[in-house]
Amino acid sequence: GENVEQHPSTLSVQEGDSAVIKCTYSDSASNYFPWYKQELGKRPQLIIDIRSNVGEKKDQRIAVTLNKTAKHFSLHITETQPEDSAVYFCAASKNNDMRFGAGTRLTVKP
Amino acid sequence: GAGVSQSPSNKVTEKGKDVELRCDPISGHTALYWYRQRLGQGLEFLIYFQGNSAPDKSGLPSDRFSAERTGESVSTLTIQRTQQEDSAVYLCASSWTSLYNEQFFGPGTRLTVL
């Protein structure tokens, strides 16, 4: 089955700096790669996703890149703000079968 | 419309007892997932239902865990003879059937086994 690895497990940045979280996946047939944000005590919520036919997608301060050949994808957050502090999960999906990475705890210091 | 709901929100039980957790997916969502999240940890896949197909049970940690779903409606996750290591938040999510499927999560059930 699909195996998703996520790095780093924790990330601390200064407010205004950029944050990058990286994931790799094992199943080359995976075709959908969402990113979820989970704030403390809350449920995970989708923040951005990318499909396998696209190499990059951007939504305001958040961008995701996908390298299908290397089977890795990354989340980029620019101009980080304290409210970006949360746990971020990447995932890889094939035919609705989705597997999550272990998560990255991002802390943005004011 | 209503999102994914789960009940109970909190469950405290004694070691050895059985528990049943319920998930009501968003109406029309054919795919339903159960995850376990231990404190400060990631989302551990448990089981996945897709329409009337046989569920993917590959994530269930032991035969004490089982889940059912009737059609495209409610699902129940049952844990028999609970152990302290079963203590966690159990999250349910549902999605449409499509190539690109955003999962919508429920609020979770916090299970504490004493």
mmCIF file of C-alpha atoms in Angstrom, chain B residues 29-95:
data_model
loop_
_atom_site.group_PDB
_atom_site.id
_atom_site.type_symbol
_atom_site.label_atom_id
_atom_site.label_comp_id
_atom_site.label_asym_id
_atom_site.label_seq_id
_atom_site.Cartn_x
_atom_site.Cartn_y
_atom_site.Cartn_z
ATOM 1 C CA HIS B 29 -20.559 10.887 0.525
ATOM 2 C CA THR B 30 -19.775 7.372 -0.582
ATOM 3 C CA ALA B 31 -16.344 7.105 0.998
ATOM 4 C CA LEU B 32 -15.859 6.925 4.759
ATOM 5 C CA TYR B 33 -12.640 6.643 6.744
ATOM 6 C CA TRP B 34 -11.695 5.988 10.345
ATOM 7 C CA TYR B 35 -8.435 7.239 11.859
ATOM 8 C CA ARG B 36 -6.880 7.058 15.287
ATOM 9 C CA GLN B 37 -4.906 9.991 16.648
ATOM 10 C CA ARG B 38 -2.963 9.531 19.844
ATOM 11 C CA LEU B 39 -2.031 12.642 21.805
ATOM 12 C CA GLY B 40 0.406 14.729 19.805
ATOM 13 C CA GLN B 41 0.655 12.102 17.086
ATOM 14 C CA GLY B 42 -0.375 11.757 13.458
ATOM 15 C CA LEU B 43 -3.429 10.301 11.756
ATOM 16 C CA GLU B 44 -3.259 6.526 11.901
ATOM 17 C CA PHE B 45 -5.401 4.961 9.187
ATOM 18 C CA LEU B 46 -7.764 2.265 10.488
ATOM 19 C CA ILE B 47 -10.354 1.375 7.858
ATOM 20 C CA TYR B 48 -11.877 2.718 4.645
ATOM 21 C CA PHE B 49 -15.332 2.106 3.179
ATOM 22 C CA GLN B 50 -16.102 2.866 -0.458
ATOM 23 C CA GLY B 51 -19.725 2.407 -1.468
ATOM 24 C CA ASN B 52 -20.713 -1.227 -1.445
ATOM 25 C CA SER B 53 -17.188 -2.518 -2.017
ATOM 26 C CA ALA B 54 -15.427 -4.629 0.560
ATOM 27 C CA PRO B 55 -13.789 -2.290 3.092
ATOM 28 C CA ASP B 56 -10.035 -1.847 3.321
ATOM 29 C CA LYS B 57 -9.319 -3.093 6.845
ATOM 30 C CA SER B 58 -5.556 -3.060 6.498
ATOM 31 C CA GLY B 59 -5.099 -0.437 9.206
ATOM 32 C CA LEU B 60 -6.985 -2.143 12.013
ATOM 33 C CA PRO B 61 -4.374 -2.773 14.751
ATOM 34 C CA SER B 62 -5.850 -5.993 16.112
ATOM 35 C CA ASP B 63 -8.868 -8.264 15.891
ATOM 36 C CA ARG B 64 -10.375 -6.353 18.811
ATOM 37 C CA PHE B 65 -11.176 -3.598 16.323
ATOM 38 C CA SER B 66 -14.005 -3.860 13.819
ATOM 39 C CA ALA B 67 -16.178 -1.462 11.858
ATOM 40 C CA GLU B 68 -19.391 -1.621 9.934
ATOM 41 C CA ARG B 69 -21.179 0.599 7.508
ATOM 42 C CA THR B 70 -24.575 -0.002 6.000
ATOM 43 C CA GLY B 71 -24.747 1.322 2.475
ATOM 44 C CA GLU B 72 -23.640 4.918 2.330
ATOM 45 C CA SER B 73 -24.829 5.905 5.772
ATOM 46 C CA VAL B 74 -23.767 5.620 9.373
ATOM 47 C CA SER B 75 -20.659 3.732 10.389
ATOM 48 C CA THR B 76 -19.784 2.261 13.752
ATOM 49 C CA LEU B 77 -16.318 1.431 15.029
ATOM 50 C CA THR B 78 -16.289 -1.194 17.761
ATOM 51 C CA ILE B 79 -13.391 -1.858 20.090
ATOM 52 C CA GLN B 80 -13.714 -5.004 22.169
ATOM 53 C CA ARG B 81 -11.940 -5.659 25.455
ATOM 54 C CA THR B 82 -10.453 -2.161 25.493
ATOM 55 C CA GLN B 83 -6.882 -1.641 26.611
ATOM 56 C CA GLN B 84 -5.229 1.500 27.940
ATOM 57 C CA GLU B 85 -3.245 1.866 24.724
ATOM 58 C CA ASP B 86 -6.555 2.296 22.889
ATOM 59 C CA SER B 87 -6.905 5.713 24.498
ATOM 60 C CA ALA B 88 -6.895 8.265 21.671
ATOM 61 C CA VAL B 89 -9.111 10.487 19.580
ATOM 62 C CA TYR B 90 -10.933 8.511 16.902
ATOM 63 C CA LEU B 91 -11.630 10.619 13.836
ATOM 64 C CA CYS B 92 -14.055 9.840 11.063
ATOM 65 C CA ALA B 93 -13.963 11.476 7.631
ATOM 66 C CA SER B 94 -16.097 11.219 4.516
ATOM 67 C CA SER B 95 -15.718 12.250 0.900
#
